[in-house]
Structures are given as C-alpha cells and as structure tokens.
Coordinates of C-alpha atoms in Angstrom, one line a residue:
M1 CA 3.7 -6.2 18.4
K2 CA 7.1 -7.6 17.7
W3 CA 8.1 -5.9 14.1
G4 CA 11.3 -6.6 13.9
T5 CA 14.3 -8.3 15.8
R6 CA 16.2 -5.3 15.8
S7 CA 13.8 -2.5 16.5
K8 CA 14.4 -1.9 20.0
G9 CA 18.3 -1.6 19.0
V10 CA 17.5 0.8 16.0
I11 CA 15.5 3.2 18.1
A12 CA 17.6 3.4 21.1
A13 CA 21.1 3.4 18.8
A14 CA 18.8 6.5 17.8
L15 CA 17.0 7.7 20.5
A16 CA 20.8 7.1 22.2
S17 CA 22.5 9.6 18.7
V18 CA 19.3 12.4 19.1
L19 CA 20.3 12.9 22.7
M20 CA 24.2 12.9 22.3
L21 CA 23.4 15.7 19.2
A22 CA 20.8 17.4 21.8
G23 CA 23.1 18.0 24.5
C24 CA 26.3 19.5 22.8
S25 CA 23.8 21.4 20.6
G26 CA 26.0 24.2 19.1
G27 CA 26.4 25.3 15.0
A28 CA 25.3 22.3 13.2
N29 CA 21.7 22.2 14.2
E30 CA 21.5 26.1 14.3
E31 CA 22.7 26.4 11.1
P32 CA 20.1 26.5 8.6
A33 CA 20.2 23.9 4.9
A34 CA 20.0 25.9 2.0
T35 CA 17.0 26.2 0.6
G36 CA 17.1 28.2 -2.1
G37 CA 14.0 30.1 -3.9
N38 CA 12.2 32.6 -1.8
N39 CA 12.4 30.8 1.4
A40 CA 15.7 31.5 3.4
A41 CA 12.9 32.8 6.4
G42 CA 10.4 30.5 5.6
G43 CA 8.1 33.3 3.6
G44 CA 5.3 32.6 1.6
S45 CA 1.5 32.7 1.5
E46 CA -1.2 31.3 2.6
A47 CA -1.6 28.8 0.6
F48 CA 0.5 25.5 -2.1
N49 CA -0.4 22.8 -4.5
L50 CA 0.4 19.6 -3.8
W51 CA 1.5 17.1 -6.5
L52 CA -0.5 13.0 -5.8
G53 CA 1.9 10.6 -6.5
W54 CA -0.7 8.4 -7.8
S55 CA -4.0 8.6 -9.4
A56 CA -7.1 10.4 -8.3
T57 CA -11.0 11.8 -8.9
I58 CA -9.7 15.9 -7.4
N59 CA -12.3 18.7 -6.2
N60 CA -10.2 21.1 -4.7
D61 CA -13.5 22.8 -3.4
S62 CA -14.0 19.8 -1.0
S63 CA -15.5 20.1 2.0
V64 CA -12.5 19.0 3.6
Q65 CA -9.8 21.2 1.7
K66 CA -12.7 24.4 2.8
Y67 CA -12.1 23.2 6.5
W68 CA -8.6 23.4 6.0
K69 CA -8.4 27.0 4.4
E70 CA -11.2 28.4 7.0
N71 CA -10.8 27.2 9.6
E72 CA -7.2 25.0 10.6
P73 CA -4.5 24.9 10.0
G74 CA -5.6 28.0 7.7
V75 CA -3.6 27.0 4.5
A76 CA -5.1 26.4 1.2
V77 CA -4.2 23.1 -0.1
T78 CA -4.6 22.6 -4.2
L79 CA -4.4 18.8 -5.6
E80 CA -3.1 17.0 -8.3
A81 CA -2.9 14.1 -9.6
T82 CA -0.5 11.5 -11.5
Q83 CA -1.8 10.5 -14.7
G84 CA -0.8 6.9 -15.5
D85 CA 2.5 5.3 -14.1
A86 CA 4.1 7.4 -10.9
A87 CA 7.3 6.8 -12.2
T88 CA 7.0 7.9 -15.6
A89 CA 5.0 10.6 -14.5
L90 CA 8.2 11.9 -11.9
N91 CA 10.7 11.8 -14.4
L92 CA 8.8 13.6 -16.9
K93 CA 7.4 16.6 -14.4
L94 CA 11.6 16.9 -13.4
N95 CA 13.2 16.7 -16.8
T96 CA 10.4 19.6 -17.4
G97 CA 11.1 22.0 -14.8
G98 CA 9.8 20.0 -11.5
F99 CA 6.7 20.7 -9.1
K100 CA 5.9 23.9 -8.3
D101 CA 5.3 23.1 -4.5
A102 CA 5.3 20.0 -2.6
A103 CA 5.1 15.9 -4.1
I104 CA 3.8 13.4 -2.0
F105 CA 4.8 10.0 -3.2
N106 CA 4.8 5.9 -1.6
R107 CA 8.1 5.8 0.1
S108 CA 10.8 4.4 -2.8
E109 CA 14.2 4.3 -3.4
T110 CA 14.0 5.1 -7.0
V111 CA 11.5 8.3 -6.3
E112 CA 14.2 9.4 -3.7
N113 CA 17.2 9.4 -6.2
A114 CA 15.1 10.5 -8.9
M115 CA 14.0 13.6 -6.7
L116 CA 17.9 14.0 -5.4
R117 CA 19.3 13.7 -8.7
S118 CA 17.0 16.2 -10.0
N119 CA 18.8 19.1 -7.7
K120 CA 15.3 20.7 -7.7
V121 CA 14.4 20.0 -3.9
M122 CA 15.5 21.4 -0.8
S123 CA 16.4 19.1 2.9
V124 CA 14.3 19.9 5.4
E125 CA 16.1 18.2 8.3
Q126 CA 16.4 21.7 10.7
Y127 CA 12.4 22.0 10.6
F128 CA 12.1 19.0 12.7
E129 CA 13.9 20.8 15.3
M130 CA 11.3 23.3 16.1
P131 CA 9.5 22.5 18.8
D132 CA 8.0 26.0 19.8
K133 CA 7.3 26.5 15.8
Y134 CA 6.4 22.9 14.3
P135 CA 5.3 20.6 17.6
G136 CA 3.8 18.6 14.9
L137 CA 7.4 18.2 13.0
A138 CA 9.1 17.9 16.1
S139 CA 6.8 15.2 17.2
I140 CA 8.0 12.4 14.6
P141 CA 9.5 9.7 16.6
K142 CA 13.7 10.3 16.0
P143 CA 14.5 7.0 14.8
Y144 CA 12.6 7.6 11.7
L145 CA 14.3 10.6 11.0
E146 CA 17.5 9.4 11.8
E147 CA 17.5 6.3 9.3
M148 CA 16.9 9.9 6.5
K149 CA 20.1 11.7 6.8
D150 CA 22.3 11.1 4.4
E151 CA 26.0 10.7 5.0
D152 CA 25.8 14.9 5.7
G153 CA 23.1 15.0 7.8
H154 CA 20.1 16.3 5.8
I155 CA 17.0 14.8 5.3
W156 CA 15.3 15.6 1.8
S157 CA 12.2 15.1 2.5
I158 CA 9.0 15.2 5.2
P159 CA 7.7 11.8 6.2
T160 CA 4.1 10.5 6.7
W161 CA 1.9 8.2 7.2
F162 CA 4.4 6.2 10.1
D163 CA 3.3 4.9 13.2
Q164 CA 3.4 7.2 16.2
N165 CA 4.1 4.6 18.5
P166 CA 7.1 2.7 16.7
D167 CA 7.8 -0.1 19.8
N168 CA 4.0 -1.1 19.5
P169 CA 2.6 -0.8 15.8
W170 CA -0.8 -1.2 14.3
P171 CA -1.0 -4.1 12.2
G172 CA -1.9 -2.3 9.2
W173 CA -4.6 -3.7 6.9
A174 CA -4.6 -7.6 5.1
S175 CA -5.8 -7.8 2.4
Q176 CA -4.6 -10.1 0.1
T177 CA -7.0 -13.1 0.5
W178 CA -9.3 -15.7 -1.5
L179 CA -12.8 -14.4 -1.5
V180 CA -15.6 -17.0 -2.1
R181 CA -19.3 -16.2 -3.4
T182 CA -21.3 -17.7 -0.4
D183 CA -24.4 -17.7 -2.9
V184 CA -22.2 -19.6 -5.6
L185 CA -21.1 -21.9 -3.1
E186 CA -24.6 -23.0 -1.9
K187 CA -25.5 -23.6 -5.5
V188 CA -23.0 -25.6 -6.1
G189 CA -23.6 -28.2 -2.6
M190 CA -20.1 -27.0 -1.0
K191 CA -19.3 -25.1 2.4
P192 CA -16.6 -22.5 3.0
E193 CA -14.6 -25.4 5.1
D194 CA -15.0 -27.5 1.7
L195 CA -11.7 -24.5 0.0
A196 CA -9.7 -25.1 3.3
T197 CA -7.1 -27.5 0.4
L198 CA -6.4 -26.5 -2.7
E199 CA -8.2 -29.7 -4.4
G200 CA -11.6 -28.4 -2.7
V201 CA -11.2 -25.0 -4.4
E202 CA -10.7 -26.7 -7.6
Q203 CA -13.7 -28.9 -6.5
Y204 CA -15.2 -25.6 -7.0
L205 CA -14.2 -24.2 -9.6
E206 CA -15.1 -26.9 -11.6
K207 CA -18.4 -27.1 -10.4
A208 CA -18.7 -23.0 -10.3
A209 CA -17.9 -23.3 -13.9
A210 CA -21.4 -24.8 -15.1
V211 CA -23.0 -22.4 -12.7
T212 CA -24.8 -19.3 -14.4
D213 CA -26.0 -16.1 -13.8
D214 CA -28.5 -14.2 -14.1
A215 CA -28.3 -13.3 -17.7
G216 CA -28.0 -17.0 -18.7
K217 CA -24.2 -17.1 -18.9
P218 CA -21.5 -19.5 -17.3
L219 CA -20.0 -17.9 -14.6
N220 CA -16.0 -17.1 -14.1
P221 CA -14.9 -19.5 -12.0
M222 CA -12.1 -17.6 -10.2
G223 CA -10.7 -14.3 -11.4
F224 CA -8.0 -11.7 -10.2
L225 CA -6.6 -7.9 -11.5
M226 CA -3.7 -7.5 -13.1
D227 CA -3.0 -4.3 -12.9
P228 CA -0.7 -2.7 -14.9
N229 CA 0.6 -0.4 -12.4
D230 CA 1.1 -2.7 -9.6
T231 CA 4.5 -3.8 -8.2
I232 CA 6.0 -6.7 -7.5
G233 CA 4.9 -6.3 -3.7
W234 CA 1.1 -5.0 -4.5
N235 CA -0.6 -6.9 -7.0
D236 CA -3.4 -9.6 -6.3
E237 CA -1.3 -13.1 -7.6
N238 CA 0.5 -12.0 -4.1
A239 CA -2.3 -14.5 -2.4
I240 CA -2.1 -16.9 -4.8
L241 CA 1.7 -16.8 -4.0
S242 CA 1.2 -17.0 -0.5
A243 CA -1.2 -20.1 -0.6
F244 CA 1.8 -22.0 -2.3
G245 CA 4.3 -20.8 0.5
V246 CA 5.9 -17.5 -1.3
T247 CA 7.2 -14.2 0.6
T248 CA 6.1 -11.2 -1.0
G249 CA 5.7 -8.9 1.3
S250 CA 8.6 -6.6 2.6
A251 CA 9.4 -3.5 4.5
G252 CA 10.9 -1.0 1.6
G253 CA 13.0 -3.8 0.9
V254 CA 14.5 -3.9 -2.9
I255 CA 13.1 -7.4 -3.2
P256 CA 11.1 -9.6 -0.8
V257 CA 13.0 -12.1 0.9
A258 CA 12.2 -15.0 2.9
Q259 CA 13.8 -17.4 5.3
K260 CA 14.0 -21.2 4.9
N261 CA 16.3 -23.7 6.4
G262 CA 18.3 -21.1 8.0
E263 CA 18.6 -19.4 4.8
F264 CA 17.4 -16.1 2.2
V265 CA 15.7 -17.4 -0.6
L266 CA 15.0 -13.9 -3.0
L267 CA 11.3 -14.0 -4.5
Y268 CA 12.4 -15.3 -7.9
D269 CA 14.6 -18.5 -6.6
D270 CA 11.4 -19.4 -4.2
P271 CA 10.4 -23.1 -6.4
Q272 CA 6.9 -22.4 -5.0
Y273 CA 7.2 -19.1 -7.5
K274 CA 7.2 -21.5 -10.3
A275 CA 4.5 -23.9 -9.0
A276 CA 2.3 -21.4 -8.3
Y277 CA 2.4 -20.2 -12.1
Q278 CA 2.3 -23.7 -13.3
W279 CA -1.1 -24.4 -10.7
L280 CA -2.9 -21.1 -12.0
N281 CA -1.3 -22.3 -15.9
E282 CA -3.1 -25.0 -15.5
M283 CA -6.0 -23.6 -14.2
Y284 CA -6.0 -21.0 -17.2
Q285 CA -5.9 -23.9 -19.3
A286 CA -9.0 -25.3 -17.4
K287 CA -10.9 -22.2 -18.9
L288 CA -11.2 -22.0 -15.1
V289 CA -9.6 -18.2 -14.7
D290 CA -11.6 -15.9 -16.8
P291 CA -10.1 -15.5 -19.9
E292 CA -9.9 -11.8 -20.0
V293 CA -7.9 -11.9 -17.6
V294 CA -4.8 -10.6 -18.4
T295 CA -6.1 -8.0 -20.5
D296 CA -9.3 -6.9 -18.1
K297 CA -8.5 -3.2 -16.5
K298 CA -9.4 -1.7 -13.6
E299 CA -13.0 -0.8 -14.2
R300 CA -14.2 -3.7 -16.0
Y301 CA -12.8 -6.1 -13.2
K302 CA -14.9 -4.2 -10.9
E303 CA -18.5 -4.0 -13.1
K304 CA -17.6 -8.4 -13.1
N305 CA -17.5 -8.6 -9.6
K306 CA -20.8 -6.5 -9.3
S307 CA -22.5 -7.7 -11.6
G308 CA -21.7 -11.4 -10.3
R309 CA -19.9 -12.9 -12.6
T310 CA -16.8 -14.0 -11.1
A311 CA -17.1 -16.6 -8.1
L312 CA -13.9 -16.8 -6.5
N313 CA -11.9 -13.9 -6.4
V314 CA -7.8 -13.8 -5.5
G315 CA -6.1 -11.3 -4.4
S316 CA -6.7 -7.8 -2.4
F317 CA -10.8 -7.6 -1.4
F318 CA -10.4 -3.4 -2.0
N319 CA -9.2 -4.6 -5.9
V320 CA -12.7 -6.6 -6.2
D321 CA -14.0 -2.9 -4.8
A322 CA -15.5 -3.3 -0.7
T323 CA -18.7 -0.6 -1.6
L324 CA -19.9 -4.4 -3.2
W325 CA -21.3 -5.2 0.2
E326 CA -20.7 -1.6 2.1
T327 CA -23.1 -0.4 0.8
L328 CA -25.7 -2.9 0.7
D329 CA -28.3 -4.0 3.7
G330 CA -29.2 -7.3 2.7
P331 CA -28.9 -9.9 -0.2
T332 CA -30.0 -8.0 -3.0
E333 CA -26.6 -7.9 -5.2
P334 CA -23.9 -10.0 -5.4
G335 CA -21.7 -8.2 -3.2
W336 CA -23.1 -9.6 -0.4
F337 CA -22.6 -12.9 -0.4
Y338 CA -19.0 -12.6 -1.0
Q339 CA -16.7 -14.3 2.3
V340 CA -13.2 -14.2 3.0
V341 CA -11.7 -18.0 3.4
P342 CA -7.9 -18.8 4.6
F343 CA -5.4 -19.6 2.2
P344 CA -5.6 -23.0 0.8
K345 CA -3.6 -25.8 1.9
V346 CA -1.4 -26.5 -0.3
E347 CA 0.8 -29.8 -0.5
G348 CA 4.1 -29.6 0.7
V349 CA 3.9 -26.4 2.2
D350 CA 3.8 -25.3 5.9
Q351 CA 3.6 -22.1 6.5
V352 CA 2.2 -20.0 4.3
G353 CA 4.5 -17.1 2.3
A354 CA 4.1 -13.3 4.0
N355 CA 2.5 -11.2 1.5
Q356 CA 1.7 -8.1 4.2
V357 CA 5.0 -7.3 6.7
V358 CA 4.6 -4.9 9.1
N359 CA 6.6 -1.8 9.5
P360 CA 6.2 1.0 11.6
Y361 CA 8.8 3.4 9.7
P362 CA 7.2 5.8 7.0
G363 CA 5.0 5.5 4.1
Y364 CA 5.2 8.7 2.0
D365 CA 7.6 11.0 1.9
V366 CA 6.7 14.8 1.0
Y367 CA 9.4 16.9 -1.3
I368 CA 9.3 20.2 -1.5
S369 CA 10.8 22.2 -4.2
K370 CA 13.4 24.6 -4.1
D371 CA 12.3 27.5 -6.4
T372 CA 8.5 27.0 -4.0
D373 CA 7.4 30.9 -3.3
N374 CA 5.0 29.1 -1.0
L375 CA 7.7 27.3 2.1
E376 CA 5.6 28.2 5.1
A377 CA 2.5 27.4 4.0
I378 CA 3.3 23.5 3.5
L379 CA 5.1 23.5 6.9
T380 CA 2.0 24.8 8.1
F381 CA -0.2 22.6 7.0
F382 CA 2.2 18.7 7.6
D383 CA 2.7 19.8 11.0
Y384 CA -0.9 20.7 11.4
A385 CA -1.4 16.9 9.7
L386 CA 1.6 15.1 11.8
Q387 CA 0.2 16.2 15.1
P388 CA 0.9 13.0 17.7
K389 CA -2.9 12.5 18.5
P390 CA -4.0 9.0 18.0
E391 CA -7.2 10.6 15.9
Q392 CA -5.1 12.6 13.8
Q393 CA -5.7 10.7 10.3
Q394 CA -9.4 11.3 11.2
V395 CA -8.8 15.1 11.2
I396 CA -7.0 14.2 8.2
N397 CA -9.6 12.8 5.8
E398 CA -13.0 13.8 7.5
G399 CA -11.9 17.0 9.6
P400 CA -11.7 17.8 13.0
A401 CA -14.3 15.8 15.7
G402 CA -17.9 18.3 15.7
V403 CA -17.5 19.1 12.3
Y404 CA -18.6 16.5 9.6
W405 CA -18.1 13.5 12.3
D406 CA -18.1 13.1 16.6
W407 CA -17.8 10.6 18.7
V408 CA -20.7 8.4 19.7
D409 CA -20.3 8.7 23.8
Q410 CA -16.6 9.7 24.1
P411 CA -13.5 10.1 22.5
L412 CA -10.9 7.5 20.9
G413 CA -14.2 5.7 20.9
E414 CA -16.1 4.8 18.8
W415 CA -17.6 7.9 16.3
K416 CA -20.1 8.3 13.7
Y417 CA -21.0 11.1 10.4
I418 CA -23.2 13.8 12.5
D419 CA -23.4 16.3 8.9
E420 CA -25.7 14.3 6.8
E421 CA -25.0 15.6 3.3
Y422 CA -21.7 15.4 3.9
K423 CA -22.3 11.3 5.0
A424 CA -24.1 10.8 1.9
E425 CA -21.5 12.3 -0.8
R426 CA -18.9 10.8 1.9
N427 CA -20.5 7.0 1.8
S428 CA -22.0 7.7 -2.2
G429 CA -20.0 4.9 -3.4
D430 CA -19.2 7.5 -6.8
A431 CA -15.6 9.0 -6.6
A432 CA -16.6 12.3 -8.0
R433 CA -19.3 12.8 -4.8
K434 CA -16.9 11.7 -2.3
S435 CA -14.0 13.6 -4.1
S436 CA -16.7 16.8 -3.2
V437 CA -16.1 16.0 0.7
T438 CA -12.7 15.0 0.8
P439 CA -9.8 14.4 -0.6
E440 CA -8.8 11.3 1.5
L441 CA -5.8 12.9 2.2
Y442 CA -4.8 9.9 5.0
M443 CA -1.4 9.2 4.0
A444 CA -0.1 13.0 5.0
S445 CA -0.8 12.0 8.5
S446 CA 0.4 9.6 10.9
Y447 CA -1.3 6.6 12.8
N448 CA -1.5 5.3 16.3
N449 CA -2.5 1.3 17.3
D450 CA -4.8 3.1 20.3
W451 CA -8.0 3.8 17.8
Y452 CA -8.0 3.0 14.7
P453 CA -11.1 4.9 12.4
W454 CA -12.1 2.5 10.1
W455 CA -12.3 -0.6 13.4
N456 CA -15.1 2.0 14.8
Y457 CA -17.1 3.0 12.8
G458 CA -20.1 3.1 15.0
E459 CA -22.8 3.7 13.1
A460 CA -23.4 1.7 10.1
D461 CA -26.3 3.0 7.5
K462 CA -25.8 -0.4 6.0
A463 CA -25.8 -3.9 7.5
G464 CA -22.4 -4.7 4.8
A465 CA -20.7 -1.5 6.1
K466 CA -18.8 -3.2 8.4
R467 CA -17.2 -6.1 6.8
T468 CA -14.3 -4.0 5.3
S469 CA -12.8 -4.5 8.8
E470 CA -14.2 -7.9 9.8
F471 CA -12.8 -9.1 6.7
T472 CA -9.1 -7.5 7.5
A473 CA -9.3 -8.5 10.9
Q474 CA -10.0 -12.4 10.0
V475 CA -7.2 -11.8 7.0
G476 CA -4.5 -11.2 9.6
E477 CA -5.2 -13.9 11.1
Y478 CA -4.8 -16.3 7.7
G479 CA -0.8 -16.0 8.5
G480 CA 0.2 -14.3 5.5
V481 CA 1.1 -10.9 7.7
R482 CA 4.2 -10.9 10.0
G483 CA 6.1 -8.4 11.6
A484 CA 9.6 -7.3 10.0
E485 CA 13.0 -8.7 10.2
P486 CA 16.3 -7.0 9.3
Y487 CA 16.4 -8.3 5.9
D488 CA 13.1 -7.0 4.7
M489 CA 14.3 -3.9 4.8
V490 CA 17.5 -3.8 3.0
K491 CA 17.4 -1.1 0.6
A492 CA 19.5 -0.2 -3.3
K493 CA 22.5 1.3 -2.9
T494 CA 22.7 5.2 -4.8
G495 CA 24.3 4.5 -8.0
G496 CA 24.5 0.1 -7.1
L497 CA 23.1 -2.6 -9.2
W498 CA 19.5 -2.3 -7.9
E499 CA 19.5 1.4 -9.0
K500 CA 20.4 0.4 -12.1
Y501 CA 18.3 -2.7 -13.0
G502 CA 15.8 -3.1 -10.3
P503 CA 13.0 -1.3 -12.7
E504 CA 13.9 -3.4 -15.6
L505 CA 13.4 -6.2 -12.9
E506 CA 10.0 -5.4 -12.3
N507 CA 9.7 -4.6 -16.3
V508 CA 10.4 -8.7 -16.5
R509 CA 8.4 -10.1 -14.4
K510 CA 4.9 -8.5 -15.6
E511 CA 6.1 -9.0 -18.4
Y512 CA 6.4 -13.2 -18.0
R513 CA 3.1 -13.1 -15.5
A514 CA 1.3 -12.9 -18.4
K515 CA 3.3 -15.7 -20.8
L516 CA 3.4 -18.2 -18.2
I517 CA 0.1 -17.9 -16.9
M518 CA -1.4 -18.2 -20.6
A519 CA 0.8 -20.9 -22.0
K520 CA -1.1 -22.8 -24.0
D521 CA 0.3 -26.2 -22.4
S522 CA 3.0 -28.2 -20.5
A523 CA 6.1 -27.9 -22.3
A524 CA 4.7 -24.0 -23.8
F525 CA 4.9 -23.3 -19.5
E526 CA 8.2 -25.0 -19.6
D527 CA 9.3 -23.0 -22.4
A528 CA 8.2 -19.7 -20.8
W529 CA 9.8 -20.4 -17.7
T530 CA 13.6 -20.9 -19.5
E531 CA 12.5 -18.0 -21.4
F532 CA 11.7 -16.0 -18.1
Q533 CA 14.7 -17.2 -16.0
G534 CA 17.2 -16.2 -19.0
A535 CA 15.2 -12.7 -19.0
L536 CA 16.3 -12.5 -15.2
E537 CA 19.9 -13.3 -15.8
K538 CA 20.5 -11.3 -19.4
R539 CA 17.9 -8.3 -18.9
A540 CA 17.8 -7.7 -15.0
H541 CA 20.8 -9.1 -13.9
W542 CA 19.8 -11.1 -11.3
S543 CA 22.4 -12.8 -10.4
E544 CA 24.5 -9.8 -9.8
L545 CA 21.7 -8.1 -7.7
K546 CA 21.7 -11.0 -5.8
E547 CA 25.3 -10.5 -4.8
E548 CA 24.7 -6.9 -3.5
W549 CA 21.5 -7.9 -2.2
H550 CA 23.5 -10.1 0.9
A551 CA 26.4 -7.8 0.3
S552 CA 24.3 -5.0 1.6
Y553 CA 22.4 -7.2 4.1
E554 CA 25.8 -7.9 5.7
E555 CA 27.0 -3.9 5.6
M556 CA 23.4 -3.7 7.2
I557 CA 23.4 -5.5 9.9
G558 CA 27.0 -5.2 10.3
G559 CA 28.3 -4.6 13.9
Q560 CA 25.5 -6.2 15.6

C-alpha cells in the first residue's frame, strides 16, 4: 500500500545510514548513554510501574498481567491511568517529581518536548543495538529509529505501535462515518441509498424528527460526540468535514493539510471548513441536531444511543459504542439496526476529505525515568512486547496462543477464545469486568499487515460480533482514508511557533466550534465566524504558524 511518495526514499536512506554505521562500528556505538539513577549496569527488579497517558479502568490483578508475571516475560507490570486531560496531567506529574518508572503516551511533539525539558527521562538508543540481549528492541525497523534521533544521536523513547513492515503497512481501522438506524429509515419510508446526497440526509432528518421512541419521546434526528478531550485529528465533526471535502487527518504533522489545485491548504483556510459548520448550524437551528450535543458527556451520549434516542450518528462508530451491536444476536435492541453509509455527496465537492492518513511510523512512545530502579524489568517487558511476529499485538492484548485463545485451524488464520471464563469477562461489555482479564495494552506492541486479530475472529458468540470489522472495511472504501504524503508529516520545531502557539490553536478550535454550531441565526453565525478568524490570528498567531509550516516543509524536503 502506498503510504507516502517519499517512503521508499526515506527508508532507503535510513537503512543506508544504518548499514554505514554498522560497517564502521566503533567507540560511539559502544559508549552507553547516561541513564542516571542506579541503572548504569541495567539492574533492577522484575517489576515496574507503567503510567498510561490516557484514562482507563485498571485492575492490576488481571489475567494477562498475571501471565506476564508468572510466565513470560517474567515481569510484574503495575499500570497507572491518567485522569482528565493528558497534557495537563503530564505537566503536573513532571512538575511534582515525575513518574516512577516508565510512561507510555500517544506520539506527540508536545509530550516529547515536555519530557525532554523536564530532564527526568533517559536516552535509550544503545538498547536497540543489543540483538543478543534484546532481540525485540533490535528488530524495530531502523527508519523509525533514525527519524527519532536528536542532533547528538540520542533517542529518548522506545517506539511502539508501529507497522513491522513499513513498505507494506496495514491500512488501519477506519471508523469516521455516517451511521444510520435502518429501522428508523424503514419507518420513514426511505432506504440507505436515499442518503447518498446531503439533501437526502436532510430529508431523512426531517422525517426522523417526527418518529418517537418506545417511551413516546421524539427522536434526536442527528447526534455526535463533542468530547472535551478530543483532538484536531480525532473528533466526530471530522466525519462531517470529510463530506464537505476538508482534510482533517495527518501522519503526525502539526496540522491537517490538503493539496488543492497545486497548492497546500491548511485546515482553517479551507473554505469548506466554514461551509461544513454553516450546515451544522442550519441543522441545529432547525432542531435536527440533538440540542444537548455541546454539553453531553461520553457516557450520556452512549446511553442515548443504547436506548435508541438517535436516528443518525456522525463521527467515529467507536464513540457510538461498538458493543451496542457486538453483544446482540438479533433485532432485540436499537443497536442491531446501525449501519454505516457512504459520505453524502455535497454540491461542489469532488473529493471526500481525508480523515485518516495511513502512516506506518510509531503511534506511541515509552519514556523511562532517569530515576527508575527497574530498568531491566522495563527493557525485558518491551523487548517481549516488540517481538516482530504478526500476532504479537494479540499476544500482548490477550496472552499467547494456547492460554486464553488459540487458532481455529492454523496459525495466522482464524482464532477463538478457549477459556470460557476469560471469554465471558472479556466480551461482557462492562469495563470493570473486561479489565479483570486484560488491560488491553496492544499499543505497547506493534502490528503487521499479514494478520490482524479483529479481522480474523473466528468464533462469534453473537451475530453482531463481526459487524465492527465489517464496518471498518466498508468505511475504508468510502474515500476518507489515504496514504501519507510528506506534507502530512511536518512537525513542530523545538522552541518554534507551533510548539508555543499550537495548544492555544487547539483551544480556539474547541471554543468556537460550539459557538458556530449554536449560533441563533445566519447573522450570528457570521459574527461567530469573524470572531473565530480573529481569535486564530490574535491568540494563536495563525499567519505566523502557516509561515513556519511552509518553511519547515521546505526544510524537510530539501535536497530530495
């Protein structure tokens, strides 16, 4: 699969560099980086604490964690979740002594810069050059490691959740979609193909507004989640922006970028960005959007979907909650009737905007505290987690084959759970029960296009169990997914404007999306849009950010 026009060049150059280093290995490679603490010799216990850079239900007595401790890799991993906003929690933690042993976060320039500025993390590059001791770490594709080196050759994190084969990456889950209730469609005398245009969607919403649920309440025609913890690249409005031709995905870059008519268009300069929110505002004024959309919390949003209060959801179907159909065996609840449909055709839009850009590079980073007394345990665990096997993410998530699950007929074919008690808790749909068997730490591993577990689940307890993988395969064909280009990867300069003003740019987006959606009429919308443009300039220095982006892009591609 094509993931970027310069992928082969980047990989070839990186591999050439690595081969040159290997051919003349000398003192530089033999000198370990300073680690601090008591770890100069890689000592420590067989246990460590791993801080997760996201909210999670934790049960440190889970079945999978017991296996790690009692069998392989022989390490006790105690997990600690983040509460609330990850960036705020990170700054608080670093300013109050730092984390104990190791921390895993979504790959982010903001996180990396905060970690490095804290002077509380160690460099780890030497551990990728010890194939006899750490073969898993040594197997990490060299292009990923080369990209991570600073000007002194140091690498400050262990990369995870990357494609084992950068030239043939797995396309990824695609979940940003328009999700309709087919039972409601039938009630109003329409079919899925009637939603092929924006006008058809509007007709459906108007008709759905007259439908009542089992309690006699009118349905919310359209719903989506405005999660306060979402990001510019991951929010439900992006599915609407995609229909309007706006690119909202990137491959780790500082801002989503589209190439239109031979020019680069950064997200907020795309005129269709305004058009999309203008349409949303019109739907809101017409009472065709859930009136509580701006204030609803995630659990409340999911509860509405479970009870059948919404006729059409826009955004990630994971936010809707995939368990609504995965746990059903027939049309006994509203979740049975959810169905993904293509992005509706918007007049004047020739190409759906990309909301997901396929990038094989690491999605997470593991930082190690300079003060840890458990370095060997950390390295041992991640060496195990990063073994280059197609099924390794399944091994980390559910344990190895033959313990709680096994192959149905042959390795890398279909699989099924073989421990009924594990299976019952794992598939219960209850976060606490699920956490009693697995911490779902797949992102500590890597993935491979040769085999992906949730597209190969061979035993469906419920008829709806396979729908999630079917949905994602369908959504992947709707035009919102594309391969990465160099301009998708422009990162923030250390100490630069994006690092300085990027957080405020995100604050402006979150603040004004609500004002744009809830504007009382078209005049108020225009006023809110003008204020938004002013805030982009005054608070986020938008023009200056764009200038730095163009300069960084030219610097990145220079000489190619």
